Amino acid sequence: MGRRPMCLVCLLLITGILLWQKAEGVWNSPLPPQMEAEVEAAEKVTVCGTLLRQVQGENSHSLYLKHTYLTFQSKIYPIQTIRIFFSETCSVQAGSVLKIEGSLYTVQKERNPGAFDSRIYYAAQDIWYLMNGERILEVRPGKNPLPVWLEQLYGRLCNVMDEISQGDGGILKAMLLGEKSDVEEQTKDYYQMAGMLHLLAVSGVQTLSLAYMRL
């Protein structure tokens, strides 16, 4: 019973952060719908941004780029943050400025009631577009050491949660850090059936947003 007020405070804090981000326009897509369709129809496009962090999944390696610009039809468009998936591990350092070629697509809104809504999850991180990366065209060293420090801290926190949780590290990392790659599919199904799958994303998203939004 004594822990309930603290849970309520956490929920109110998360709600406040969501409303604040919404007021700042985090829910507005960077590109108009017609242009999004044209970009998705293109075979290849190029993006350039600063590497925030990397996530090693079971079948892919993904990079998160912030302050990203899309080059399309000889013009440059800001698209905020983007997650790029590669089939193989990429050896790059956080804070580096990367130029990447691949196919871009829009994060789709979930239409099934009670299901995990990827669009809301990504929008809270300023992510509206995902990319299947084909190759890294250019790597330039970054000038800000903070992303490197944050990535190292992120990795240490993940390791600590794996060590102290005795098999539940995936859930802890999802709720506290927004890292869902280690959550078992059966666990996700249980949360979805209970209508609480969003809890595995929203809390962690806000933790990451507080760290990354001003870099």
Tab-separated table of C-alpha atoms in Angstrom:
chain	number	residue	atom	x	y	z
A	1	MET	CA	0.000	0.000	0.000
A	2	GLY	CA	2.835	2.351	0.840
A	3	ARG	CA	4.233	2.186	-2.672
A	4	ARG	CA	1.060	3.249	-4.434
A	5	PRO	CA	1.582	7.039	-4.020
A	6	MET	CA	5.021	6.703	-5.629
A	7	CYS	CA	3.501	4.793	-8.569
A	8	LEU	CA	0.916	7.543	-8.952
A	9	VAL	CA	3.637	10.197	-8.948
A	10	CYS	CA	5.536	8.289	-11.658
A	11	LEU	CA	2.410	8.000	-13.806
A	12	LEU	CA	1.693	11.713	-13.417
A	13	LEU	CA	5.297	12.534	-14.312
A	14	ILE	CA	5.145	10.392	-17.461
A	15	THR	CA	1.816	11.967	-18.442
A	16	GLY	CA	3.239	15.449	-17.915
A	17	ILE	CA	6.254	14.707	-20.100
A	18	LEU	CA	4.005	13.339	-22.842
A	19	LEU	CA	1.802	16.433	-22.761
A	20	TRP	CA	4.838	18.717	-22.774
A	21	GLN	CA	6.318	16.919	-25.761
A	22	LYS	CA	2.969	17.132	-27.541
A	23	ALA	CA	2.846	20.869	-26.900
A	24	GLU	CA	6.288	21.187	-28.493
A	25	GLY	CA	4.999	19.541	-31.655
A	26	VAL	CA	6.559	16.106	-31.222
A	27	TRP	CA	3.469	14.514	-32.797
A	28	ASN	CA	3.738	16.404	-36.087
A	29	SER	CA	5.201	14.456	-39.000
A	30	PRO	CA	8.156	16.332	-40.589
A	31	LEU	CA	7.077	15.665	-44.192
A	32	PRO	CA	3.681	16.168	-45.872
A	33	PRO	CA	1.758	12.944	-46.735
A	34	GLN	CA	2.220	13.284	-50.490
A	35	MET	CA	5.969	13.596	-50.153
A	36	GLU	CA	6.089	10.666	-47.729
A	37	ALA	CA	4.444	8.512	-50.396
A	38	GLU	CA	6.982	9.648	-53.004
A	39	VAL	CA	9.905	8.918	-50.688
A	40	GLU	CA	8.581	5.448	-49.861
A	41	ALA	CA	8.147	4.720	-53.575
A	42	ALA	CA	11.775	5.646	-54.274
A	43	GLU	CA	14.173	2.716	-54.489
A	44	LYS	CA	16.934	4.468	-52.537
A	45	VAL	CA	17.344	7.700	-50.597
A	46	THR	CA	20.155	9.183	-48.525
A	47	VAL	CA	20.046	10.432	-44.929
A	48	CYS	CA	22.689	12.154	-42.815
A	49	GLY	CA	22.642	12.521	-39.033
A	50	THR	CA	24.469	12.121	-35.721
A	51	LEU	CA	24.627	8.635	-34.207
A	52	LEU	CA	22.983	8.511	-30.779
A	53	ARG	CA	23.042	4.827	-29.957
A	54	GLN	CA	23.050	1.320	-31.385
A	55	VAL	CA	20.874	-1.691	-30.629
A	56	GLN	CA	21.901	-5.260	-31.383
A	57	GLY	CA	18.806	-7.408	-31.999
A	58	GLU	CA	18.491	-11.103	-32.726
A	59	ASN	CA	18.326	-10.668	-36.493
A	60	SER	CA	19.457	-7.101	-37.102
A	61	HIS	CA	21.610	-4.218	-35.909
A	62	SER	CA	19.981	-0.797	-35.709
A	63	LEU	CA	21.341	2.738	-35.489
A	64	TYR	CA	19.524	5.771	-34.067
A	65	LEU	CA	20.416	9.057	-35.783
A	66	LYS	CA	19.443	12.492	-34.425
A	67	HIS	CA	19.407	15.844	-36.248
A	68	THR	CA	18.817	13.858	-39.432
A	69	TYR	CA	18.436	15.294	-42.923
A	70	LEU	CA	16.911	13.503	-45.901
A	71	THR	CA	18.298	14.116	-49.390
A	72	PHE	CA	15.559	13.591	-51.978
A	73	GLN	CA	15.342	14.871	-55.548
A	74	SER	CA	18.394	17.103	-54.987
A	75	LYS	CA	16.792	18.812	-51.979
A	76	ILE	CA	17.457	18.492	-48.253
A	77	TYR	CA	14.694	18.023	-45.656
A	78	PRO	CA	15.017	17.788	-41.838
A	79	ILE	CA	13.332	14.624	-40.506
A	80	GLN	CA	14.358	14.737	-36.808
A	81	THR	CA	15.383	11.294	-35.516
A	82	ILE	CA	15.442	8.027	-37.473
A	83	ARG	CA	16.077	4.356	-36.739
A	84	ILE	CA	18.034	2.470	-39.402
A	85	PHE	CA	18.169	-1.336	-39.590
A	86	PHE	CA	21.135	-3.286	-40.962
A	87	SER	CA	21.363	-7.043	-41.425
A	88	GLU	CA	24.942	-7.023	-40.102
A	89	THR	CA	26.673	-5.301	-37.193
A	90	CYS	CA	28.102	-1.842	-37.935
A	91	SER	CA	31.327	-0.707	-36.282
A	92	VAL	CA	30.700	2.990	-35.630
A	93	GLN	CA	31.051	5.204	-32.561
A	94	ALA	CA	28.280	7.215	-30.926
A	95	GLY	CA	28.492	10.887	-31.817
A	96	SER	CA	29.772	10.198	-35.338
A	97	VAL	CA	28.065	11.922	-38.259
A	98	LEU	CA	26.872	9.261	-40.716
A	99	LYS	CA	25.649	9.418	-44.286
A	100	ILE	CA	23.587	6.327	-45.101
A	101	GLU	CA	21.811	5.021	-48.191
A	102	GLY	CA	18.719	2.824	-48.027
A	103	SER	CA	14.942	2.597	-48.367
A	104	LEU	CA	12.855	4.850	-46.112
A	105	TYR	CA	9.340	4.120	-44.869
A	106	THR	CA	6.824	5.679	-42.482
A	107	VAL	CA	6.040	4.200	-39.069
A	108	GLN	CA	2.489	2.893	-39.376
A	109	LYS	CA	-0.234	3.423	-36.790
A	110	GLU	CA	-1.617	0.285	-35.127
A	111	ARG	CA	-5.285	-0.230	-35.983
A	112	ASN	CA	-6.082	-3.130	-33.635
A	113	PRO	CA	-7.470	-1.978	-30.239
A	114	GLY	CA	-5.224	-2.926	-27.334
A	115	ALA	CA	-2.222	-3.705	-29.538
A	116	PHE	CA	1.132	-2.008	-29.124
A	117	ASP	CA	1.138	1.222	-31.162
A	118	SER	CA	4.586	1.606	-32.702
A	119	ARG	CA	3.732	5.043	-34.090
A	120	ILE	CA	3.143	6.505	-30.612
A	121	TYR	CA	6.201	4.707	-29.246
A	122	TYR	CA	8.476	6.113	-31.934
A	123	ALA	CA	6.817	9.553	-32.058
A	124	ALA	CA	7.714	10.077	-28.398
A	125	GLN	CA	11.340	9.760	-29.530
A	126	ASP	CA	10.874	12.156	-32.473
A	127	ILE	CA	11.006	9.164	-34.829
A	128	TRP	CA	8.566	9.162	-37.762
A	129	TYR	CA	10.554	7.184	-40.288
A	130	LEU	CA	12.478	3.921	-40.328
A	131	MET	CA	15.040	2.812	-42.875
A	132	ASN	CA	16.395	-0.459	-44.207
A	133	GLY	CA	20.019	0.560	-44.547
A	134	GLU	CA	22.036	-0.738	-47.480
A	135	ARG	CA	25.385	0.912	-46.911
A	136	ILE	CA	27.154	3.646	-44.964
A	137	LEU	CA	28.486	6.166	-47.454
A	138	GLU	CA	30.421	8.404	-45.088
A	139	VAL	CA	31.546	8.554	-41.444
A	140	ARG	CA	32.801	11.771	-39.841
A	141	PRO	CA	33.936	12.084	-36.206
A	142	GLY	CA	31.579	14.034	-33.984
A	143	LYS	CA	32.566	17.015	-31.854
A	144	ASN	CA	30.251	16.350	-28.905
A	145	PRO	CA	31.606	13.730	-26.426
A	146	LEU	CA	28.280	13.427	-24.581
A	147	PRO	CA	26.685	10.836	-26.944
A	148	VAL	CA	29.710	8.564	-26.443
A	149	TRP	CA	29.374	8.841	-22.672
A	150	LEU	CA	25.613	8.195	-22.832
A	151	GLU	CA	26.043	5.104	-24.985
A	152	GLN	CA	28.643	3.725	-22.589
A	153	LEU	CA	26.341	4.434	-19.641
A	154	TYR	CA	23.433	2.827	-21.501
A	155	GLY	CA	25.475	-0.328	-22.074
A	156	ARG	CA	26.548	-0.509	-18.428
A	157	LEU	CA	22.962	-0.086	-17.222
A	158	CYS	CA	21.808	-2.894	-19.523
A	159	ASN	CA	24.533	-5.181	-18.169
A	160	VAL	CA	23.652	-4.362	-14.549
A	161	MET	CA	19.954	-5.119	-15.146
A	162	ASP	CA	20.845	-8.451	-16.742
A	163	GLU	CA	23.006	-9.360	-13.741
A	164	ILE	CA	20.612	-8.406	-10.930
A	165	SER	CA	17.260	-9.405	-12.433
A	166	GLN	CA	17.797	-13.180	-12.714
A	167	GLY	CA	16.152	-13.619	-16.109
A	168	ASP	CA	13.888	-10.559	-16.076
A	169	GLY	CA	16.452	-8.118	-17.420
A	170	GLY	CA	14.541	-7.775	-20.685
A	171	ILE	CA	11.460	-6.421	-18.903
A	172	LEU	CA	13.507	-4.032	-16.763
A	173	LYS	CA	15.352	-2.681	-19.799
A	174	ALA	CA	12.090	-2.218	-21.691
A	175	MET	CA	10.371	-0.306	-18.879
A	176	LEU	CA	13.353	1.772	-17.732
A	177	LEU	CA	15.431	2.224	-20.883
A	178	GLY	CA	13.001	1.607	-23.739
A	179	GLU	CA	15.051	-1.371	-24.962
A	180	LYS	CA	12.610	-4.110	-26.033
A	181	SER	CA	14.892	-6.381	-28.066
A	182	ASP	CA	15.413	-8.802	-25.148
A	183	VAL	CA	11.740	-9.128	-24.155
A	184	GLU	CA	10.432	-12.599	-25.003
A	185	GLU	CA	7.513	-12.788	-27.421
A	186	GLN	CA	5.466	-14.737	-24.869
A	187	THR	CA	5.949	-11.929	-22.340
A	188	LYS	CA	4.824	-9.357	-24.913
A	189	ASP	CA	1.727	-11.471	-25.591
A	190	TYR	CA	0.858	-11.522	-21.874
A	191	TYR	CA	1.139	-7.736	-21.626
A	192	GLN	CA	-0.901	-7.296	-24.800
A	193	MET	CA	-3.697	-9.581	-23.565
A	194	ALA	CA	-3.807	-7.532	-20.364
A	195	GLY	CA	-3.969	-4.301	-22.386
A	196	MET	CA	-0.703	-3.081	-20.853
A	197	LEU	CA	1.822	-3.558	-23.643
A	198	HIS	CA	2.394	0.194	-23.739
A	199	LEU	CA	3.994	-0.018	-20.280
A	200	LEU	CA	6.962	-1.782	-21.867
A	201	ALA	CA	7.579	1.261	-24.021
A	202	VAL	CA	6.291	4.538	-22.606
A	203	SER	CA	8.342	4.606	-19.394
A	204	GLY	CA	11.577	3.774	-21.153
A	205	VAL	CA	10.862	6.192	-23.958
A	206	GLN	CA	10.605	9.074	-21.501
A	207	THR	CA	13.855	8.095	-19.808
A	208	LEU	CA	15.661	8.131	-23.145
A	209	SER	CA	13.913	11.292	-24.280
A	210	LEU	CA	15.119	13.229	-21.242
A	211	ALA	CA	18.692	12.186	-22.031
A	212	TYR	CA	18.633	12.701	-25.796
A	213	MET	CA	16.164	15.459	-26.631
A	214	ARG	CA	18.639	18.314	-26.097
A	215	LEU	CA	21.800	16.807	-27.595
